[in-house]
Coordinates of C-alpha atoms in Angstrom, one line a residue:
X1 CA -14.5 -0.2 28.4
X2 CA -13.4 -4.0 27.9
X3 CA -9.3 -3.1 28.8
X4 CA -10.9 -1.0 32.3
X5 CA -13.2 -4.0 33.2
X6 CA -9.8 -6.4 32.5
X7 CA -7.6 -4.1 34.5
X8 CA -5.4 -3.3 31.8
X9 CA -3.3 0.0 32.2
X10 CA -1.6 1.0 28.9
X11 CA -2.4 3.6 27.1
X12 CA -4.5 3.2 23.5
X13 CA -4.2 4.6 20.0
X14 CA -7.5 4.3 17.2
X15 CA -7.4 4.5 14.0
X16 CA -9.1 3.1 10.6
X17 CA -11.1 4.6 8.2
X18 CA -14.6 4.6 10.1
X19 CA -12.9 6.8 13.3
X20 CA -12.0 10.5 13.6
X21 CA -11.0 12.4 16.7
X22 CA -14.1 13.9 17.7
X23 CA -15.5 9.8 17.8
X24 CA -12.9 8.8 19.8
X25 CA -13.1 12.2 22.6
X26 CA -17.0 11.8 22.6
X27 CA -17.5 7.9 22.8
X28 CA -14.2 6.2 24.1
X29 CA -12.3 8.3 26.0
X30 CA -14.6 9.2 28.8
X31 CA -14.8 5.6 29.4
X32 CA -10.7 4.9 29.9
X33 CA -8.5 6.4 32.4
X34 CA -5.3 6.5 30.2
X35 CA -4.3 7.9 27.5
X36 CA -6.6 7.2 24.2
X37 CA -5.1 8.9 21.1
X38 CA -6.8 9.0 17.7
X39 CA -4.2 8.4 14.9
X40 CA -5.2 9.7 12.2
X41 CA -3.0 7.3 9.9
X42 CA -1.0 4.6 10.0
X43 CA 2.2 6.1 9.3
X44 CA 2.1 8.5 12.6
X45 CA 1.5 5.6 15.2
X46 CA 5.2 5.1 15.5
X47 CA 6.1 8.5 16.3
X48 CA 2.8 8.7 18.6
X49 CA 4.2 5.4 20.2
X50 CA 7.4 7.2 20.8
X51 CA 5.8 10.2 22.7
X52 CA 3.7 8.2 24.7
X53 CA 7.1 6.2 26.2
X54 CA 9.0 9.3 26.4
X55 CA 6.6 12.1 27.8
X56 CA 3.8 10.0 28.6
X57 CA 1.8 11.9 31.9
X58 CA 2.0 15.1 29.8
X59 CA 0.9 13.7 26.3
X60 CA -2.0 12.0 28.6
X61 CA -3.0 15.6 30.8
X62 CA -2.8 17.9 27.3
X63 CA -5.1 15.2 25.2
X64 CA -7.5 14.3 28.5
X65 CA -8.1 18.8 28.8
X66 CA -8.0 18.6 24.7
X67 CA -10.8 16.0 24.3
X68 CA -12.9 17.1 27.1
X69 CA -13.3 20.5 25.0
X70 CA -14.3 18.9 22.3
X71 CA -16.6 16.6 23.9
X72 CA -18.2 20.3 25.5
X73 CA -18.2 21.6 21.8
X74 CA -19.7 18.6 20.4
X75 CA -22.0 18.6 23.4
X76 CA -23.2 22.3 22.5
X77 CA -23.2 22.2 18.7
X78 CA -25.7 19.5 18.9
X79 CA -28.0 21.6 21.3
X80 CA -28.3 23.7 18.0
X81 CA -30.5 21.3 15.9
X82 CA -33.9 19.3 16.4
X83 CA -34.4 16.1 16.0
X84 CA -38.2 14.5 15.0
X85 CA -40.1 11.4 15.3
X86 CA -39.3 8.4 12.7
X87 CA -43.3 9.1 11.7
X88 CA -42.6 12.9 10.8
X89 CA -39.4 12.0 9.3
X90 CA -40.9 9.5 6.9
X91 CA -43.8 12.2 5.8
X92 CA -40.3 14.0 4.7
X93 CA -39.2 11.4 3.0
X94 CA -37.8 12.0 -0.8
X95 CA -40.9 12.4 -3.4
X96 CA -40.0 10.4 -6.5
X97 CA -42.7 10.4 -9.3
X98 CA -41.8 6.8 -9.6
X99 CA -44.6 6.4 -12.8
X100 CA -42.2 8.5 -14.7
X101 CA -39.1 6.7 -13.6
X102 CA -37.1 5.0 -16.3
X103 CA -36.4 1.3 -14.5
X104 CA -33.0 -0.2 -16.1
X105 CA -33.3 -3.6 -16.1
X106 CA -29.4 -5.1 -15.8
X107 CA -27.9 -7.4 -18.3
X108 CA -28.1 -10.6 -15.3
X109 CA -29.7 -11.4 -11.8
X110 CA -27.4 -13.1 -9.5
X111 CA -23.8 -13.1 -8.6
X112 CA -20.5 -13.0 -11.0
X113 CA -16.8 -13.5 -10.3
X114 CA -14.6 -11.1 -12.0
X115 CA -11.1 -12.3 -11.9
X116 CA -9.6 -11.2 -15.1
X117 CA -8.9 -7.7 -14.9
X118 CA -5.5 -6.6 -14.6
X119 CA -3.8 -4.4 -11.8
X120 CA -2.4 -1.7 -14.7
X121 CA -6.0 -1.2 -15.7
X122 CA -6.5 0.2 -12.2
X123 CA -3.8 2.3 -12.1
X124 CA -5.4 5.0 -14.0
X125 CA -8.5 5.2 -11.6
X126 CA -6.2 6.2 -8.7
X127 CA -6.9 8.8 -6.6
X128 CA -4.0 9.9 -5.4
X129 CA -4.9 12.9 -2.9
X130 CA -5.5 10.2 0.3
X131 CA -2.5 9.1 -0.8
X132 CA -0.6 12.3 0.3
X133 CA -2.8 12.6 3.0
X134 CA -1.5 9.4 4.4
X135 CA 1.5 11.2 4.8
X136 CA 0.3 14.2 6.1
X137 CA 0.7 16.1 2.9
X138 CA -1.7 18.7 2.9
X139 CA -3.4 19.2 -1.0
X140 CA -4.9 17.7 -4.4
X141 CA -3.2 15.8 -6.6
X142 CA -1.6 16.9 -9.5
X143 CA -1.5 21.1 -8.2
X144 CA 0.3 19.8 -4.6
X145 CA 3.6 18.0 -6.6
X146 CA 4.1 21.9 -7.6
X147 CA 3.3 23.6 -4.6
X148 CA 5.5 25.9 -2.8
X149 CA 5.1 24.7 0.7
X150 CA 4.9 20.3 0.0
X151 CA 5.9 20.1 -4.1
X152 CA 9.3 19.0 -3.6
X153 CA 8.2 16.6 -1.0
X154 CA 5.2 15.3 -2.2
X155 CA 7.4 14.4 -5.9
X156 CA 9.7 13.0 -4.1
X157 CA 6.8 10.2 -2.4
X158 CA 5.4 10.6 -5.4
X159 CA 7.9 9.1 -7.4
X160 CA 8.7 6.7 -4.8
X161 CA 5.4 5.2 -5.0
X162 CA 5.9 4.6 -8.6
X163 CA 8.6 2.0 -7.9
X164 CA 6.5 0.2 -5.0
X165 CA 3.0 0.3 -7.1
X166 CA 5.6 -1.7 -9.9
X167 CA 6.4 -4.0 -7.9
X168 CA 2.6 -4.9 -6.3
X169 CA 1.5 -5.0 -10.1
X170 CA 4.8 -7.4 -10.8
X171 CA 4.4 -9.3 -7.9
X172 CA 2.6 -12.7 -9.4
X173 CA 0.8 -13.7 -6.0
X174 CA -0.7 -10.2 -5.8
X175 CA -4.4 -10.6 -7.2
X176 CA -7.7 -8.5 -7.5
X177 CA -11.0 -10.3 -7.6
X178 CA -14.6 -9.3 -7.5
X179 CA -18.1 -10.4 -7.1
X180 CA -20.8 -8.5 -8.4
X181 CA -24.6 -8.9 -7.9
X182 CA -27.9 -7.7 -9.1
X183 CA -31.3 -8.3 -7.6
X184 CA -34.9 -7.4 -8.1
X185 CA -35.9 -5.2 -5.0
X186 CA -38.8 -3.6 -3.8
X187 CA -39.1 -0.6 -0.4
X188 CA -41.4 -1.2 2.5
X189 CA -40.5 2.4 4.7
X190 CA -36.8 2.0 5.4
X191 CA -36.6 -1.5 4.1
X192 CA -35.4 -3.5 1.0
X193 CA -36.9 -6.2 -0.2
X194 CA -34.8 -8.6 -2.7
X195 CA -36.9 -11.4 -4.5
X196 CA -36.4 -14.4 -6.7
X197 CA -37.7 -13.3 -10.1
X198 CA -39.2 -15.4 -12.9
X199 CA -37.6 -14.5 -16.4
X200 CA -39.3 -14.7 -20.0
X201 CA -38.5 -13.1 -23.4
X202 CA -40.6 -10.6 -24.2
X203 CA -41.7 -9.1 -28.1
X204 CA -42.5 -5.8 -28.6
X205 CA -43.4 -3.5 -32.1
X206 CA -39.9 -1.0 -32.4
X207 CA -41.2 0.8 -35.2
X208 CA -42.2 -0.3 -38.6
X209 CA -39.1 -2.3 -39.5
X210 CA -39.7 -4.8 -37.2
X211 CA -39.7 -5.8 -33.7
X212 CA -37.6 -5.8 -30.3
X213 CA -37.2 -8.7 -27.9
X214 CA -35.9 -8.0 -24.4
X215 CA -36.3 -9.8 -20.6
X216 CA -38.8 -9.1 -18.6
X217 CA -38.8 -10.3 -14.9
X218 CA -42.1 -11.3 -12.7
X219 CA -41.4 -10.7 -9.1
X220 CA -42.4 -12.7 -6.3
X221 CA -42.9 -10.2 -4.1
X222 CA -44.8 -12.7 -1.4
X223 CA -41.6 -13.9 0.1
X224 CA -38.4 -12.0 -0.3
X225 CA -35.5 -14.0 -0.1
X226 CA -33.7 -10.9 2.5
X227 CA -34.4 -7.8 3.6
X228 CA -32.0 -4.5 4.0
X229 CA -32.4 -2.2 6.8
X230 CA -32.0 1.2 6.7
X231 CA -31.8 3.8 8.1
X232 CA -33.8 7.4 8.1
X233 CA -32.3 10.8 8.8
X234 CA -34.1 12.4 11.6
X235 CA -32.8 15.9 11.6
X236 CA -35.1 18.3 11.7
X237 CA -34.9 20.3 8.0
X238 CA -35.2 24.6 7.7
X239 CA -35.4 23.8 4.0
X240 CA -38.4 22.9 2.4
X241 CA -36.1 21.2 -0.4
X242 CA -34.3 19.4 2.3
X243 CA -35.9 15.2 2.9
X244 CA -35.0 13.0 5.7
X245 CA -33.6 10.9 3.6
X246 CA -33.2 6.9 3.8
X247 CA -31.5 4.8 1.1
X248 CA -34.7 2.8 0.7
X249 CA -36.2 6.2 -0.8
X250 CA -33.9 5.2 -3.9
X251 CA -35.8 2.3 -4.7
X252 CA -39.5 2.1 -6.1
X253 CA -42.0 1.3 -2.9
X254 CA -44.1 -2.2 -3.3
X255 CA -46.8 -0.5 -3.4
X256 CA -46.0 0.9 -6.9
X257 CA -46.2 -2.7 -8.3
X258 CA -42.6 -1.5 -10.3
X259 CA -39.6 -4.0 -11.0
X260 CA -36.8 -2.2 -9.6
X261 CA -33.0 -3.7 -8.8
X262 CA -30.1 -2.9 -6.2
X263 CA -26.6 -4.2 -7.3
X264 CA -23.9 -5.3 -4.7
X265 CA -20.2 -5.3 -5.1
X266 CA -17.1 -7.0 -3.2
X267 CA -13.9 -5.9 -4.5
X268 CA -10.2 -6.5 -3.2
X269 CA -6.8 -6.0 -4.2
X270 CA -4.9 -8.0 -0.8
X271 CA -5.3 -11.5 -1.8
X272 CA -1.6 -12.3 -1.4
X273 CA -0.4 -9.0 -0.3
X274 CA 1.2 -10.2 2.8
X275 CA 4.0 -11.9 1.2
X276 CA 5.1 -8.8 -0.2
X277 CA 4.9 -7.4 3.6
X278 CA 6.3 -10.3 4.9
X279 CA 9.4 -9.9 2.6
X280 CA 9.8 -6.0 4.4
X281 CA 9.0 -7.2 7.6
X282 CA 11.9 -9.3 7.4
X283 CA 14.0 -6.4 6.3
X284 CA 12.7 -4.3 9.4
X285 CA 11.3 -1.6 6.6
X286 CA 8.4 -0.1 8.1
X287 CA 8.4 2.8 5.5
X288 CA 8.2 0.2 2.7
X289 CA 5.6 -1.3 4.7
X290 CA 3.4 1.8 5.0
X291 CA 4.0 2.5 1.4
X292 CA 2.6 -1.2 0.3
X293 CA -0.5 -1.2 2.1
X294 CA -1.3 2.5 1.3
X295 CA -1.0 1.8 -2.5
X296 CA -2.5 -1.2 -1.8
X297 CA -5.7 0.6 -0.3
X298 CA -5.7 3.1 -3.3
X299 CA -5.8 0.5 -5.5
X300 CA -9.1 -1.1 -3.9
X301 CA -10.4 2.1 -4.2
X302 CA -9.9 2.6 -7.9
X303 CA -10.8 -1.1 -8.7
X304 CA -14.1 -0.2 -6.8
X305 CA -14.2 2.7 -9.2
X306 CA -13.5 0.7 -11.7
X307 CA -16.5 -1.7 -11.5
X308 CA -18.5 1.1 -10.6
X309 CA -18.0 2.3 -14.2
X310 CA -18.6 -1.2 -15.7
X311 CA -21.7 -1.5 -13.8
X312 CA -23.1 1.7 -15.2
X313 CA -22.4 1.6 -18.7
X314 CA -22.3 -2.2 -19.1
X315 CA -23.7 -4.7 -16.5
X316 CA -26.5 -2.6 -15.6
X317 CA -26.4 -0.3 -18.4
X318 CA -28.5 2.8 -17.2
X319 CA -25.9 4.8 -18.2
X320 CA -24.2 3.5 -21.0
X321 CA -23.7 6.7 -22.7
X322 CA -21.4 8.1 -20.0
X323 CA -18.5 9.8 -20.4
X324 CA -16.2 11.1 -17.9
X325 CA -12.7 12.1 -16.7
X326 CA -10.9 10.5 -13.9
X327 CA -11.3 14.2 -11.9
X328 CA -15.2 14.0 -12.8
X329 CA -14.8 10.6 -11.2
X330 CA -13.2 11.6 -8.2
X331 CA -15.9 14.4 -7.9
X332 CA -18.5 11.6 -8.3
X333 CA -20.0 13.2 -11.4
X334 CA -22.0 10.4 -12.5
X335 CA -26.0 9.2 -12.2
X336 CA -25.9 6.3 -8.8
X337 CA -24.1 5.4 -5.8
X338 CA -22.5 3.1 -4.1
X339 CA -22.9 3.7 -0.3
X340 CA -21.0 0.9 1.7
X341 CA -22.2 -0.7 5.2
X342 CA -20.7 1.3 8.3
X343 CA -20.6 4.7 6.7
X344 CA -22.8 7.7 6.8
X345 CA -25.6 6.9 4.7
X346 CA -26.0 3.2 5.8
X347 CA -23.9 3.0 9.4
X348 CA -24.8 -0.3 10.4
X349 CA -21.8 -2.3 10.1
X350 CA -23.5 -5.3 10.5
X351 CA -25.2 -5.3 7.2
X352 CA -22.6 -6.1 5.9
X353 CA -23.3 -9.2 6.7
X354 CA -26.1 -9.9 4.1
X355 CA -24.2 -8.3 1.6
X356 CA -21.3 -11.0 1.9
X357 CA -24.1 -13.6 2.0
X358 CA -25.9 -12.5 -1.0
X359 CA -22.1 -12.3 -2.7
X360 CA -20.8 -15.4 -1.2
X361 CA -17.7 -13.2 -1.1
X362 CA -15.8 -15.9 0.9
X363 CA -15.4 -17.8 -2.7
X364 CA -12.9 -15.0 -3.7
X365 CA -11.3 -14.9 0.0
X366 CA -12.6 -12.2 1.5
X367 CA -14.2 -12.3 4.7
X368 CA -15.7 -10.6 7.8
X369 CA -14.1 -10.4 11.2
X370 CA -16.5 -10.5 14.4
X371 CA -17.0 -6.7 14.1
X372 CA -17.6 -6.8 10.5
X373 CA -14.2 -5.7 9.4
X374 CA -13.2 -6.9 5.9
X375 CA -10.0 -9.0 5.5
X376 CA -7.9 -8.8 3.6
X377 CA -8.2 -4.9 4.7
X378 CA -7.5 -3.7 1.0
X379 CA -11.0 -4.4 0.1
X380 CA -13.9 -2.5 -0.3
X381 CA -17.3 -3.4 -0.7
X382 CA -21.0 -1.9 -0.9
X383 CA -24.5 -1.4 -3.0
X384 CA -25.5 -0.1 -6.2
X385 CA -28.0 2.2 -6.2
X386 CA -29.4 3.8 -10.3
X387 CA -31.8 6.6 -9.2
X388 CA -30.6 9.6 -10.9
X389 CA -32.0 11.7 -7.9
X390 CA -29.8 9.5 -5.2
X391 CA -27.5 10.9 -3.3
X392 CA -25.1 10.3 -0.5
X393 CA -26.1 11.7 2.9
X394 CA -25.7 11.6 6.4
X395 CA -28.4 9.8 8.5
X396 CA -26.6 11.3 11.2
X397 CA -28.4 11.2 15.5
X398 CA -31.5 8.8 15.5
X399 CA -34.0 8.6 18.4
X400 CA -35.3 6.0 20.5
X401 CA -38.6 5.2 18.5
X402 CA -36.0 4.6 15.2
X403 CA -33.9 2.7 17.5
X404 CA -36.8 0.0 18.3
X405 CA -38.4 0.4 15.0
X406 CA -34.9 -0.9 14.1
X407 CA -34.4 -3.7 16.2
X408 CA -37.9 -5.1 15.6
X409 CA -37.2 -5.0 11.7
X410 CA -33.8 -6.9 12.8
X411 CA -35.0 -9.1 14.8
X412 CA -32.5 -7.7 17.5
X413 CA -33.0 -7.0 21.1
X414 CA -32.7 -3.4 21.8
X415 CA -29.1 -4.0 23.6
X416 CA -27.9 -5.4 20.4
X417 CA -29.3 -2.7 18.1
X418 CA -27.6 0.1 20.7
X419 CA -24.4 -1.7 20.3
X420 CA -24.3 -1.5 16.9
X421 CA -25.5 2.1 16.5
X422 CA -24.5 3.6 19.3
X423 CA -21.9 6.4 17.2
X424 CA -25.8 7.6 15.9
X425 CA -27.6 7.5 18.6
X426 CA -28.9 10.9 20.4

């Protein structure tokens, strides 16, 4: 632990949306001799700050027994399942009849900026249940503003966070942007290829009133211009419908000789958010704090929704006849995903590295910290994947011979690799 090797004796509170409290009671608290306390939101760390002044030795005893329970829980649970080798794992890997597949081509290759959408067209792909459960308000949104035990409170921040999400939308310095990408991919195992592609207009008989013209790409698949690395699940499966899944399973394989595409998306809705938090820091307004950069949040969410949607009935257009709900949203109801860098299905955080690359997301302002964080924080960024059969999934613990196979693929040494998956590593 970097504050233990620096001497520094205070306790430490985690948070963010990549940390829980089993993380922190298996991985960092075994490592620190004070108190570590997982908070679960933002809104709680002042109250947990105020326990930890005022009753400090017992809040640090109760969570030290706490966590090492759950490290002994954690410990056991995972005694209960097998893990196999990356070769037996990729045998198990997702069968696709790829010669049937229906291969959308989108409408461009490359990058666009889109910087001329509106905050109120947003507003309506809210999901507002994290919302309340930034606040500890236990339910989904609409049924909890009625219910018996939160109703009256949850209306009440409800209502409240009408006026606030006004005045973000209002605010003239508050903007979203976005950068969007398509590329012609290929897999090799648990890679993605991307590739420059050569474009020509192509003529073929419709039916006999005439003719259709469309794009067709040639892919020079001799020297891709980057390579994603993923991932493989290497839980053992009871089921024999249950893969070992790896997102590369959701594109065609080289071998195939098929033009397939991955999309890539940056979206944010803090460029010019901290004025409005400067203006409340200034007033000493936490709660109005809180409330901005929790609507704030939603709001990158929803835009991410948003161009989720546009992607799959326009820009890529593999499901253009799509229509849905905001609740069949929320319950992801819809053909593709869009798994993001750091989280279950692709928990590499430093991917996300190629994705800004690719994006140039740094022409819209957003931008990586040295552990791959994204500023402004009220952004949200990831990849497009069309396969109807894709799903999200948990690669979950990985062994040592994924581990290496990994950092070989990276061009990492194995110390680097370990650092950057060390919450999946067995």
């Amino acid at each position: 632990c970097e504050l233990k090797r620096q001497n520094i004796n205070i306790p430490m509170m985690i948070g963010g949306a990549t940390t829980s409290r089993i993380h922190t009671a298996v991985k960092v608290d075994p490592h620190f001799d004070e108190a570590v306390i997982h908070v679960a939101d933002a809104s709680k760390s002042v109250p947990v700050a105020q326990m930890l002044i005022t009753d400090y030795q017992n809040i640090k005893s109760s969570t030290k027994k706490q966590y090492s329970k759950m490290r002994e829980e954690h410990a056991n649970r995972h005694e209960q399942y097998e893990l196999v080798s990356l070769d037996v794992a990729r045998q198990n890997k997702l069968p696709t009849k790829w010669e049937n597949q229906i291969l959308t081509r989108p409408s461009f290759l490359g990058v666009q900026t889109f910087d001329n959408i509106s905050m109120n067209a947003l507003v309506e792909f809210i999901d507002w249940t994290p919302f309340f459960n930034t606040w500890r308000l236990k339910g989904s949104y609409p049924k909890i503003l009625s219910d018996a035990k939160y109703g009256e409170e949850a209306t009440k921040l409800f209502n409240e966070a009408q006026d606030y999400l006004k005045e973000i939308i209002d605010a003239d310095f508050v903007q979203n942007k976005a950068k969007i990408g398509f590329f012609p991919a290929n897999s090799v195992d648990e890679d993605i290829e991307l590739y420059s592609a050569t474009t020509k207009e192509k003529t073929s008989a419709c039916d006999k009133h005439g003719s259709h013209t469309h794009l067709q790409d040639e892919f020079n698949r001799a020297t891709p211009v980057e390579t994603l690395c993923m991932l493989r699940s290497q839980r053992k499966m009871l089921k024999q419908t249950s893969y070992n899944r790896c997102l590369s399973d959701y594109i065609a394989p080289k071998e195939t000789n098929r033009n397939d595409y991955i999309g890539a998306f940056v979206v944010t809705t803090g460029l010019g958010l901290e004025k409005l938090v400067e203006k409340y820091e200034a007033e000493n307004d936490d709660y109005a704090i809180i409330m901005i950069k929790a609507l704030a949040d939603r709001l990158a969410e929803a835009f991410a929704e948003y161009m989720h949607e546009k992607v799959r009935k326009e820009l890529w257009g593999y499901a253009h006849s799509e229509t849905l709900n905001n609740e069949d949203l929320i319950k992801e109801n819809y053909q593709g995903i869009r798994p993001a860098p750091g989280y279950a299905a692709c928990p590499d955080h430093s991917e996300k590295k190629k994705l800004f690359a690719l994006l140039k997301a740094d022409e819209i302002g957003v931008e990586l910290t040295e552990s791959c964080a994204m500023i402004p924080a009220s952004s949200v960024s990831g990849w497009y994947f069309s396969l109807a059969e894709g799903k999200y999934f948990n690669v979950g613990k990985i062994q040592d011979d994924q581990v290496q196979d990994y950092a070989k693929r990276k061009s990492m040494n194995i110390e680097q690799a370990t650092k950057w998956l060390r919450p999946n590593l067995a």
